[in-house]
Amino acid sequence: MTAQTDAPSVPRLGNATGLSCRECGNTTPLGPYYACEMCFGPLEVCYDFPRLTRAEIEAGPNNIWRYAPLLPVPADIADRPTTQPGYTKLIRADGLAAELGMRRLWIKDDSGNPTHSFKDRVVAVALAAATEMGFKVLACPSTGNLANAVAAAAARAGIRSVVMVPANLELQKILTTAVYGGTFVTVDGNYDDVNRLASELAGEHEDWAFVNVNVRPYYAEGSKTLGYEIAEQLGWRLPDQIVVPVASGAQLVKIDKGFTELTELGLVESSPWKVFGAQATGCSPVSEAFAQGWDVVRPVKPDTIAKSLAIGNPADGPYVLDVVRRTGGAVADVSDDEVVDSMRLLARSQGVFGETAGGVTVGVLRKLLASGQLDPDAETVIINSGDGLKTLDAVAPTVIVPAKIKPTMAAFQAAGFEDGLLS
Ligand SMILES: Cc1ncc(COP(=O)(O)O)c(C=O)c1O
Ligand SMILES: [Zn+2]
């Protein structure tokens, strides 16, 4: 019982007051708990928020800790050794908008985070809460980006990490995890197999914080900061529509929660927003449930190049369905060919090289515009959640690398580069 006995009796997690069950509403004190003791439903952090002004937030650090009063983290978190993720660019995407016939489109480019994906946000919050609760080791099962973020955050904080991934991940994600040191396990199985193993290990090692398993309620709160930043960067306004990639579904659900909280706190004016979820067809259990009108998500065996989104049994799937139905959005999926085509469109039209998850999001944006479910005239934000440099194999077969020439004017002219600026 190391985590419980070493932990302060009441962890100091800012304005967080406890945990409540997302299914039955039963409440539990703050602590290393993730499942309701009444119904086994997932737990969520609740708060007693202070009055907070835009100016107070704007005076904070240029990272997610500017929203520390809205997160389950100690008040002095900005002074602790963390990777300081967040406050990534919100890019006005006029080039892509013109291609798609849209009026006002923005890209929230989370490839700009310290390990180049939005996972640095959730890991930073999980690490802060886990440390406060007495955990000694930071761990995770991962589809790749989370592995990068956990290994880096643990190295920064000077604690041990145990990171587990499916062995067939992209080489770039393997190398960019291994480089941080820590214990790195590649498993002969898919993500859902790795996740099951992690759950068993979490039961055996009570001082290991598996960020997305036994400290999941705290971890997931980190994605609210995407919603906060988008609103702040739009000048304290909410967009009309947002398109978010879905694996476990936590990111989508928490962006919606972030918008709701800002509205309730009076930090943005109340206005309706629609949330849309994006999956790859080869792993689209939530899109399937949406299309069929189901409330539950039927697990699938993933088979897609969008490996970061390859979660066949998504923990937050039913809550994604709730959010998109409540807001009037949708969930859709696109094929691997469309993912690659959309990655290239994003790069070519906008100068943003997103990973396969970004291709999924742009692909679904195109699809839902074509079907009329997304309004081309409404202000829209899409999330680019990771960096294309980590999934080079996806585009390698389609990108033409020109043959080399001799370093002479004659060779340059003979190759025809000047004729219409051939590429
Ligand atoms: C790049 C990227 N985008 C999106 C997601 C989906 O996040 P979530 O599991 O919160 O739905 C992941 C998950 O690993 C990811 O790596
Ligand atoms: Zn419950």
XYZ file of C-alpha atoms and ligand atoms in Angstrom, residues 117-119 143 145 245-251 308-309 311 355 357 385-386, ligand 1:
35
model
C 2.179 15.810 -29.303
C -0.696 16.852 -27.040
C 0.257 14.022 -24.657
C 0.227 3.881 -28.714
C 3.072 9.558 -28.238
C -9.105 12.930 -33.310
C -10.412 10.064 -31.185
C -8.496 7.113 -29.744
C -9.620 6.582 -26.124
C -11.830 9.642 -26.613
C -10.545 11.499 -23.530
C -9.173 14.445 -25.489
C -1.558 6.557 -32.415
C -5.350 6.246 -32.694
C -7.370 1.781 -29.537
C 1.230 12.937 -38.071
C -3.733 11.525 -36.484
C -2.300 16.550 -32.168
C 1.106 15.253 -33.276
C -1.383 12.167 -31.841
C -2.580 11.700 -31.081
N -3.748 12.291 -31.320
C -4.885 11.922 -30.699
C -4.884 10.903 -29.778
C -6.193 10.519 -29.137
O -6.264 10.837 -27.793
P -7.371 10.195 -26.860
O -6.856 8.835 -26.472
O -7.448 11.136 -25.711
O -8.635 10.100 -27.657
C -3.694 10.234 -29.471
C -3.688 9.154 -28.489
O -2.718 8.475 -28.281
C -2.511 10.651 -30.150
O -1.327 10.064 -29.896
